[in-house]
């Protein structure tokens, strides 16, 4: 039972997950099973190819073949290296030191995953604690029965003292952290592949946590580092600003810190690659939202990009890369009171319109959705149930089709495209349901506020009319008495 667990750190499931990770790192799998787990098909559905440590070793090997072996020569391989200069320099440093590469590849990933799970727990705890004095809490208790969520019996979002619900809101922080840390997808990603795709996740969550805790300088620095690794992470600056504003704090420090840290990182990159090569390297690394590659993954973007005429590639890249940024303004106008909801929706958008999908992204999205129970209870049950239960089917078929296409060469891209399409439809259904539920949640609160205000004004007008009638009656009685 979740309610019997004090915290993520003291949970027995956490200790078991750490033991499994250490066993995998030390070679606990047999050679046959390890070769299957580390196959290209399994790797493509779990890890982002640009988030593997092997990218640094490939860049180093390529640079060693091109005299005079400059650092910037690693980016002359036809646009295949997209690691940021500072990150590549750090990885190469670890790569050259004996045994440090093994430590960074596996053990450091375990530590980062632990930090991500701990940060999820802290964000959920602070968010649940701060809701007690928010605008939403004021009107949520006054919701009429007709517009209350139909799945309110799942979480105690309507009556916090109701013990008949399936899950308590106090259990969600621990549940979200355990689902992330104990997930087989997360374990395989860090323990068998040594992926550092969790670094960006940690930086974004730390930025959000710092904005909730009232530390705008730390929030700006963390989000600047995350945006340096992936340009789409700049989307999360807006929820951090709105979170500070909702807590009556100035957001100027966050913006200033974000800009200064971003400028400092770019200056260091400039010094590393040289002024003449800076623009070319910047385009190859920070243009990630607009650099679509025909690398098979769970996304459908790679297939559309591969089948499109070459003269339309630039248009296709700009169109898909700009969609998440275009949707920022309309979402912020309606959901500015819900920073965590905006973080979840922005993460959904960055995943749907990215060139590479992995199951790690899906696992993280599910953990983030657990942070907003008041939106979850307004989602329609049947579409969400179908999407949640059916997504493993296209993933398994994708793995088989991927192997048939690239290993024995008796398949084709169409075999896995339709599986990718089905998988993305299920993800899109969850995105639409969660966004619609959040909008319905906001609409219900606005309607309650408006009707409560109108009812108050109506009652006040009735009282004024009654007072006027009473005064008029007294005047008439006095006039009758004087006439008599």
Coordinates of C-alpha atoms in Angstrom, one line a residue:
X1 CA 0.0 0.0 0.0
X2 CA 1.3 3.5 -0.9
X3 CA -0.1 5.0 2.2
X4 CA 2.3 2.9 4.3
X5 CA 5.4 4.4 2.7
X6 CA 6.9 7.4 4.5
X7 CA 8.9 8.7 1.6
X8 CA 10.7 7.7 -1.6
X9 CA 14.0 7.4 0.1
X10 CA 12.8 4.9 2.7
X11 CA 10.7 2.8 0.4
X12 CA 11.8 -0.9 0.0
X13 CA 10.9 -0.6 -3.7
X14 CA 13.6 2.0 -4.1
X15 CA 16.2 -0.2 -2.5
X16 CA 15.1 -3.1 -4.7
X17 CA 15.4 -0.9 -7.9
X18 CA 18.8 0.2 -6.8
X19 CA 19.9 -3.4 -6.3
X20 CA 18.6 -4.4 -9.8
X21 CA 20.4 -1.5 -11.4
X22 CA 23.7 -2.4 -9.7
X23 CA 23.3 -6.0 -10.8
X24 CA 22.8 -4.9 -14.4
X25 CA 25.8 -2.6 -14.2
X26 CA 28.0 -5.3 -12.9
X27 CA 27.0 -7.7 -15.7
X28 CA 24.1 -9.6 -14.0
X29 CA 22.6 -10.6 -17.4
X30 CA 23.6 -13.6 -19.5
X31 CA 25.4 -12.9 -22.7
X32 CA 22.4 -14.0 -24.9
X33 CA 19.9 -11.9 -22.9
X34 CA 22.3 -8.9 -22.8
X35 CA 22.7 -9.1 -26.6
X36 CA 19.0 -9.1 -27.1
X37 CA 18.5 -6.2 -24.7
X38 CA 21.2 -4.1 -26.3
X39 CA 20.0 -4.9 -29.9
X40 CA 19.2 -2.0 -32.2
X41 CA 15.5 -2.6 -32.1
X42 CA 15.3 -2.4 -28.3
X43 CA 17.7 0.5 -28.2
X44 CA 15.6 2.5 -30.6
X45 CA 12.5 2.3 -28.4
X46 CA 14.2 3.1 -25.1
X47 CA 17.0 5.5 -25.8
X48 CA 17.4 8.7 -27.8
X49 CA 20.3 8.0 -30.2
X50 CA 21.7 11.5 -29.5
X51 CA 21.6 10.8 -25.7
X52 CA 24.1 8.0 -25.7
X53 CA 27.7 8.3 -24.5
X54 CA 28.8 6.5 -27.7
X55 CA 28.2 9.7 -29.6
X56 CA 31.2 11.3 -27.8
X57 CA 33.4 8.4 -28.7
X58 CA 32.3 8.5 -32.3
X59 CA 33.0 12.2 -32.5
X60 CA 36.4 11.7 -30.9
X61 CA 37.3 8.9 -33.3
X62 CA 36.2 11.0 -36.3
X63 CA 38.2 14.0 -35.2
X64 CA 41.3 11.8 -34.8
X65 CA 41.1 11.0 -38.5
X66 CA 41.1 14.6 -39.7
X67 CA 44.3 16.6 -39.3
X68 CA 45.1 18.9 -37.5
X69 CA 42.7 17.2 -35.1
X70 CA 41.0 20.3 -33.9
X71 CA 38.0 20.2 -31.6
X72 CA 35.7 21.7 -34.2
X73 CA 36.6 19.0 -36.7
X74 CA 34.2 16.6 -34.9
X75 CA 31.3 18.6 -36.5
X76 CA 32.6 18.1 -40.1
X77 CA 31.1 14.6 -40.5
X78 CA 28.2 15.6 -42.6
X79 CA 26.0 16.9 -39.7
X80 CA 25.9 13.6 -37.8
X81 CA 27.2 15.1 -34.5
X82 CA 24.7 17.2 -32.6
X83 CA 26.2 17.3 -29.1
X84 CA 26.7 20.7 -27.7
X85 CA 30.4 21.8 -27.6
X86 CA 30.6 22.0 -23.8
X87 CA 28.9 18.6 -23.4
X88 CA 31.1 17.0 -26.0
X89 CA 34.2 18.4 -24.3
X90 CA 33.1 17.1 -20.9
X91 CA 32.3 13.6 -22.3
X92 CA 35.7 13.5 -24.1
X93 CA 37.4 14.3 -20.8
X94 CA 35.7 11.4 -19.1
X95 CA 36.4 9.2 -22.2
X96 CA 40.2 9.7 -21.9
X97 CA 40.5 9.1 -18.2
X98 CA 40.7 5.3 -17.4
X99 CA 37.6 3.8 -15.7
X100 CA 35.9 7.2 -15.5
X101 CA 34.0 6.5 -18.7
X102 CA 32.5 3.4 -17.2
X103 CA 31.5 5.3 -14.1
X104 CA 29.9 8.1 -16.0
X105 CA 28.1 5.8 -18.4
X106 CA 26.3 3.7 -15.8
X107 CA 26.8 4.8 -12.2
X108 CA 26.3 8.5 -12.8
X109 CA 23.1 7.7 -14.7
X110 CA 21.8 5.9 -11.7
X111 CA 22.5 8.9 -9.5
X112 CA 20.7 11.2 -12.0
X113 CA 17.7 9.0 -12.1
X114 CA 17.5 9.0 -8.3
X115 CA 17.7 12.8 -8.3
X116 CA 14.9 13.0 -10.9
X117 CA 12.7 10.8 -8.8
X118 CA 13.4 12.8 -5.7
X119 CA 12.7 16.0 -7.5
X120 CA 9.3 14.7 -8.8
X121 CA 8.4 13.9 -5.2
X122 CA 9.4 17.4 -4.0
X123 CA 7.5 19.1 -6.8
X124 CA 4.3 17.1 -6.1
X125 CA 4.6 17.8 -2.3
X126 CA 5.1 21.5 -2.7
X127 CA 2.3 21.8 -5.3
X128 CA -0.2 20.0 -3.1
X129 CA 0.8 22.1 -0.1
X130 CA 0.5 25.4 -1.9
X131 CA -3.0 24.6 -3.4
X132 CA -4.6 25.1 0.0
X133 CA -4.4 28.9 -0.3
X134 CA -4.7 29.2 -4.1
X135 CA -7.6 30.7 -6.1
X136 CA -8.5 27.3 -7.2
X137 CA -9.0 26.0 -3.7
X138 CA -11.3 28.9 -2.9
X139 CA -13.8 28.0 -5.6
X140 CA -13.2 24.3 -5.9
X141 CA -15.1 23.6 -2.6
X142 CA -18.1 25.6 -4.0
X143 CA -18.4 23.6 -7.3
X144 CA -22.0 22.5 -7.9
X145 CA -22.6 18.8 -8.0
X146 CA -23.6 19.0 -11.7
X147 CA -20.1 20.1 -12.8
X148 CA -18.0 18.2 -10.4
X149 CA -15.6 15.6 -12.0
X150 CA -17.2 12.2 -12.6
X151 CA -14.1 10.3 -11.5
X152 CA -13.8 12.2 -8.2
X153 CA -13.9 8.8 -6.4
X154 CA -10.5 8.0 -7.7
X155 CA -8.6 10.8 -5.9
X156 CA -9.8 12.8 -2.9
X157 CA -9.8 16.1 -4.9
X158 CA -13.4 17.1 -3.9
X159 CA -13.2 16.3 -0.2
X160 CA -9.7 15.9 1.2
X161 CA -10.9 14.1 4.3
X162 CA -12.9 11.5 2.3
X163 CA -11.4 8.1 3.0
X164 CA -13.5 6.2 0.5
X165 CA -11.4 7.3 -2.5
X166 CA -9.1 4.8 -4.2
X167 CA -6.0 7.0 -3.9
X168 CA -5.2 9.8 -1.6
X169 CA -3.6 13.0 -2.9
X170 CA -0.9 12.6 -0.3
X171 CA 0.3 9.4 -1.9
X172 CA 0.8 10.9 -5.4
X173 CA 4.3 12.3 -4.7
X174 CA 5.6 8.9 -3.6
X175 CA 3.7 7.1 -6.4
X176 CA 5.1 9.4 -9.1
X177 CA 8.7 9.0 -7.9
X178 CA 8.4 5.2 -7.6
X179 CA 6.8 4.8 -11.0
X180 CA 9.7 6.7 -12.6
X181 CA 12.6 5.1 -10.6
X182 CA 11.3 1.5 -10.6
X183 CA 10.1 1.4 -14.2
X184 CA 11.9 -1.2 -16.3
X185 CA 12.2 1.4 -19.1
X186 CA 14.2 3.8 -16.9
X187 CA 16.3 1.0 -15.4
X188 CA 17.3 -0.3 -18.9
X189 CA 17.9 3.2 -20.2
X190 CA 20.5 4.0 -17.5
X191 CA 21.9 0.6 -16.6
X192 CA 22.2 -1.1 -19.9
X193 CA 22.7 1.7 -22.4
X194 CA 24.3 4.5 -20.2
X195 CA 22.0 7.1 -21.7
X196 CA 22.3 10.7 -20.4
X197 CA 18.9 11.8 -21.7
X198 CA 17.8 12.1 -18.1
X199 CA 20.2 15.0 -17.6
X200 CA 17.9 17.4 -19.4
X201 CA 14.9 16.1 -17.5
X202 CA 16.7 16.7 -14.2
X203 CA 17.6 20.3 -15.2
X204 CA 14.0 21.1 -16.2
X205 CA 12.5 19.7 -13.1
X206 CA 15.1 21.5 -10.9
X207 CA 14.1 24.7 -12.6
X208 CA 10.4 24.1 -11.9
X209 CA 11.1 23.1 -8.3
X210 CA 13.2 26.2 -7.7
X211 CA 10.4 28.4 -9.1
X212 CA 8.0 26.7 -6.7
X213 CA 10.4 27.1 -3.8
X214 CA 10.9 30.8 -4.5
X215 CA 14.5 30.7 -5.9
X216 CA 14.3 32.5 -9.2
X217 CA 18.1 32.6 -9.7
X218 CA 18.5 28.9 -9.4
X219 CA 15.4 28.3 -11.6
X220 CA 16.9 30.6 -14.4
X221 CA 20.2 28.9 -14.2
X222 CA 18.8 25.3 -14.4
X223 CA 16.5 26.2 -17.3
X224 CA 19.3 27.9 -19.1
X225 CA 21.4 24.8 -18.9
X226 CA 18.5 22.6 -20.0
X227 CA 17.9 25.0 -23.0
X228 CA 21.5 24.7 -23.9
X229 CA 21.2 21.0 -24.2
X230 CA 17.8 21.1 -26.0
X231 CA 16.3 24.3 -27.4
X232 CA 12.7 23.2 -26.7
X233 CA 13.4 23.4 -23.0
X234 CA 13.1 27.2 -23.3
X235 CA 9.3 26.5 -23.3
X236 CA 9.4 25.8 -19.6
X237 CA 10.6 29.3 -18.7
X238 CA 7.0 30.6 -19.0
X239 CA 5.5 28.1 -16.4
X240 CA 8.4 29.0 -14.1
X241 CA 7.5 32.7 -14.4
X242 CA 3.8 32.1 -13.9
X243 CA 4.6 30.1 -10.8
X244 CA 6.6 32.9 -9.3
X245 CA 3.8 35.4 -10.1
X246 CA 1.2 33.2 -8.5
X247 CA 3.3 33.3 -5.3
X248 CA 3.6 37.1 -5.3
X249 CA 7.3 37.0 -6.3
X250 CA 9.2 39.1 -8.8
X251 CA 10.1 37.2 -12.0
X252 CA 12.8 39.7 -13.2
X253 CA 15.5 37.7 -11.4
X254 CA 14.6 34.5 -13.2
X255 CA 14.6 36.2 -16.6
X256 CA 17.9 37.9 -15.9
X257 CA 19.5 34.7 -14.6
X258 CA 18.3 32.8 -17.6
X259 CA 19.6 35.3 -20.1
X260 CA 23.0 35.7 -18.3
X261 CA 23.5 31.9 -18.0
X262 CA 22.5 31.4 -21.6
X263 CA 24.9 34.1 -22.7
X264 CA 27.8 32.6 -20.6
X265 CA 27.2 29.1 -22.0
X266 CA 27.3 30.5 -25.6
X267 CA 30.4 32.5 -24.9
X268 CA 32.2 29.4 -23.6
X269 CA 31.1 27.5 -26.7
X270 CA 32.4 30.3 -28.9
X271 CA 35.8 30.2 -27.2
X272 CA 35.8 26.4 -27.7
X273 CA 35.0 26.2 -31.4
X274 CA 36.2 29.5 -32.7
X275 CA 34.5 32.6 -34.0
X276 CA 34.6 31.4 -37.7
X277 CA 32.9 28.1 -36.9
X278 CA 30.5 29.2 -34.2
X279 CA 27.5 29.8 -36.4
X280 CA 27.8 26.4 -38.2
X281 CA 28.2 24.5 -34.9
X282 CA 25.3 26.5 -33.3
X283 CA 23.0 25.5 -36.2
X284 CA 24.1 21.9 -35.9
X285 CA 23.5 21.7 -32.2
X286 CA 20.9 24.2 -31.0
X287 CA 18.7 23.9 -34.1
X288 CA 17.5 20.5 -32.8
X289 CA 13.8 21.3 -33.1
X290 CA 14.3 22.0 -36.8
X291 CA 16.8 19.3 -37.6
X292 CA 14.7 16.3 -38.6
X293 CA 16.6 13.2 -39.5
X294 CA 15.4 10.0 -41.1
X295 CA 16.4 7.8 -38.2
X296 CA 13.7 5.2 -37.4
X297 CA 12.0 5.7 -34.1
X298 CA 8.6 5.6 -32.5
X299 CA 7.9 9.0 -34.1
X300 CA 6.3 9.4 -37.5
X301 CA 8.3 12.5 -38.4
X302 CA 11.2 10.4 -39.7
X303 CA 9.0 8.6 -42.2
X304 CA 7.3 11.7 -43.5
X305 CA 10.7 13.4 -43.8
X306 CA 12.1 10.4 -45.7
X307 CA 9.1 10.2 -48.1
X308 CA 9.0 14.0 -48.8
X309 CA 10.6 15.7 -51.8
X310 CA 14.0 17.3 -51.0
X311 CA 12.9 20.8 -51.9
X312 CA 10.2 20.7 -49.2
X313 CA 12.5 19.5 -46.4
X314 CA 13.2 23.0 -45.1
X315 CA 9.5 23.9 -45.0
X316 CA 8.6 20.7 -43.3
X317 CA 11.3 21.2 -40.6
X318 CA 10.3 24.8 -39.9
X319 CA 6.6 23.9 -39.7
X320 CA 6.9 21.0 -37.3
X321 CA 9.7 22.6 -35.3
X322 CA 7.7 25.8 -34.7
X323 CA 4.3 24.2 -33.7
X324 CA 5.1 23.9 -30.0
X325 CA 6.3 27.5 -29.8
X326 CA 3.1 28.7 -31.6
X327 CA 0.9 27.0 -29.1
X328 CA 2.5 28.6 -26.1
X329 CA 0.5 31.9 -26.2
X330 CA -3.1 30.4 -26.4
X331 CA -2.3 27.9 -23.7
X332 CA -0.9 30.5 -21.4
X333 CA -3.9 32.7 -21.9
X334 CA -6.2 30.0 -20.5
X335 CA -4.0 28.0 -18.1
X336 CA -1.8 30.7 -16.5
X337 CA -3.1 29.7 -13.1
X338 CA -1.8 26.1 -13.5
X339 CA 2.0 26.1 -14.0
X340 CA 2.3 22.3 -13.6
X341 CA -0.4 21.7 -16.2
X342 CA 1.5 23.9 -18.6
X343 CA 4.7 22.0 -17.9
X344 CA 2.9 18.7 -18.7
X345 CA 1.3 20.0 -21.9
X346 CA 4.5 21.6 -23.1
X347 CA 6.3 18.3 -22.5
X348 CA 3.6 16.5 -24.4
X349 CA 4.0 18.9 -27.4
X350 CA 7.8 18.6 -27.4
X351 CA 7.5 14.8 -27.5
X352 CA 4.8 14.6 -30.2
X353 CA 6.5 17.0 -32.6
X354 CA 10.1 15.8 -32.0
X355 CA 12.0 13.7 -34.5
X356 CA 12.7 10.9 -32.0
X357 CA 10.2 9.2 -29.6
X358 CA 11.2 6.8 -26.9
X359 CA 9.4 4.9 -24.2
X360 CA 11.4 6.9 -21.7
X361 CA 9.4 10.0 -22.8
X362 CA 6.2 8.1 -22.3
X363 CA 7.2 6.9 -18.8
X364 CA 8.1 10.5 -17.8
X365 CA 4.8 11.9 -19.1
X366 CA 2.8 9.4 -17.1
X367 CA 4.7 10.4 -13.9
X368 CA 4.1 14.1 -14.6
X369 CA 0.4 13.5 -15.2
X370 CA 0.2 12.1 -11.7
X371 CA 1.1 15.5 -10.3
X372 CA -2.2 16.9 -11.4
X373 CA -5.0 14.7 -10.0
X374 CA -7.7 17.4 -10.5
X375 CA -7.1 17.3 -14.3
X376 CA -6.9 13.5 -14.3
X377 CA -10.3 13.0 -12.7
X378 CA -11.9 15.1 -15.6
X379 CA -10.4 13.0 -18.3
X380 CA -12.8 10.6 -20.1
X381 CA -12.3 7.1 -18.9
X382 CA -12.8 5.0 -22.0
X383 CA -10.5 6.7 -24.4
X384 CA -7.7 6.9 -21.8
X385 CA -8.2 3.3 -20.8
X386 CA -7.9 2.2 -24.5
X387 CA -4.8 4.3 -25.1
X388 CA -3.1 3.2 -21.9
X389 CA -3.8 -0.5 -22.5
X390 CA -3.2 -0.6 -26.2
X391 CA 0.1 1.3 -26.7
X392 CA 2.3 -1.8 -25.9
X393 CA 0.9 -3.6 -29.0
X394 CA 2.3 -1.2 -31.6
X395 CA 5.6 -0.9 -29.7
X396 CA 6.1 -4.7 -29.8
X397 CA 5.1 -4.8 -33.5
X398 CA 7.5 -1.9 -34.1
X399 CA 10.4 -3.9 -32.5
X400 CA 9.7 -6.9 -34.7
X401 CA 9.4 -4.8 -37.9
X402 CA 12.5 -2.8 -37.0
X403 CA 14.5 -6.0 -36.7
X404 CA 13.0 -7.4 -40.0
X405 CA 13.8 -4.3 -41.9
X406 CA 17.4 -3.5 -40.7
X407 CA 18.7 -7.0 -39.7
X408 CA 17.7 -9.7 -42.2
X409 CA 16.5 -7.1 -44.7
X410 CA 13.2 -8.9 -45.4
X411 CA 11.0 -5.9 -44.4
X412 CA 10.5 -2.3 -45.3
X413 CA 9.7 1.1 -43.7
X414 CA 6.0 0.7 -44.1
X415 CA 6.0 -2.3 -41.7
X416 CA 6.9 0.0 -38.8
X417 CA 5.3 3.2 -40.0
X418 CA 1.8 2.1 -39.2
X419 CA 2.9 0.9 -35.8
X420 CA 4.4 4.3 -35.2
X421 CA 1.2 6.0 -36.4
X422 CA -0.9 3.9 -34.0
X423 CA 1.5 4.7 -31.1
X424 CA 1.4 8.4 -31.8
X425 CA -2.4 8.3 -32.0
X426 CA -2.6 6.9 -28.5
X427 CA -0.2 9.5 -27.2
X428 CA -2.2 12.3 -29.0
X429 CA -5.4 11.0 -27.4
X430 CA -3.9 11.3 -24.0
X431 CA -2.6 14.8 -24.9
X432 CA -6.1 15.9 -26.1
X433 CA -7.8 14.4 -23.1
X434 CA -5.5 15.9 -20.6
X435 CA -5.6 19.4 -22.2
X436 CA -9.4 19.2 -22.5
X437 CA -9.7 18.1 -18.9
X438 CA -7.6 21.0 -17.8
X439 CA -9.6 23.5 -19.8
X440 CA -12.8 22.0 -18.4
X441 CA -11.4 22.3 -14.9
X442 CA -10.6 26.0 -15.4
X443 CA -14.0 26.6 -17.0
X444 CA -15.9 25.0 -14.1
X445 CA -14.0 27.2 -11.6
X446 CA -14.6 30.3 -13.7
X447 CA -18.3 29.5 -14.0
X448 CA -18.6 28.9 -10.2
X449 CA -16.8 32.2 -9.5
X450 CA -19.0 34.1 -12.0
X451 CA -22.3 32.7 -10.7
X452 CA -21.3 33.1 -7.1
X453 CA -20.5 36.8 -7.8
X454 CA -23.8 37.3 -9.7
X455 CA -25.7 35.6 -6.9
X456 CA -24.1 37.8 -4.4
X457 CA -24.9 40.9 -6.5
X458 CA -28.5 39.7 -7.0
X459 CA -29.0 39.2 -3.3
X460 CA -27.5 42.6 -2.6
X461 CA -29.9 44.2 -5.2
X462 CA -32.9 42.4 -3.6
X463 CA -31.9 43.7 -0.2
X464 CA -31.6 47.2 -1.5
X465 CA -35.0 46.9 -3.2
X466 CA -36.5 45.6 0.0
X467 CA -35.0 48.5 2.0
X468 CA -36.4 51.0 -0.5
X469 CA -39.9 49.4 -0.3
X470 CA -39.7 49.5 3.5
X471 CA -38.7 53.2 3.5
X472 CA -41.5 54.0 1.0
X473 CA -44.0 52.3 3.1
X474 CA -42.9 54.2 6.2
X475 CA -43.2 57.5 4.3
X476 CA -46.7 56.6 3.1
X477 CA -47.8 55.7 6.6
X478 CA -46.4 59.1 8.0
X479 CA -48.3 60.9 5.3
X480 CA -51.5 59.2 6.1
X481 CA -51.0 60.0 9.8
X482 CA -50.4 63.6 9.1
X483 CA -53.4 63.9 6.9
X484 CA -55.6 62.4 9.6

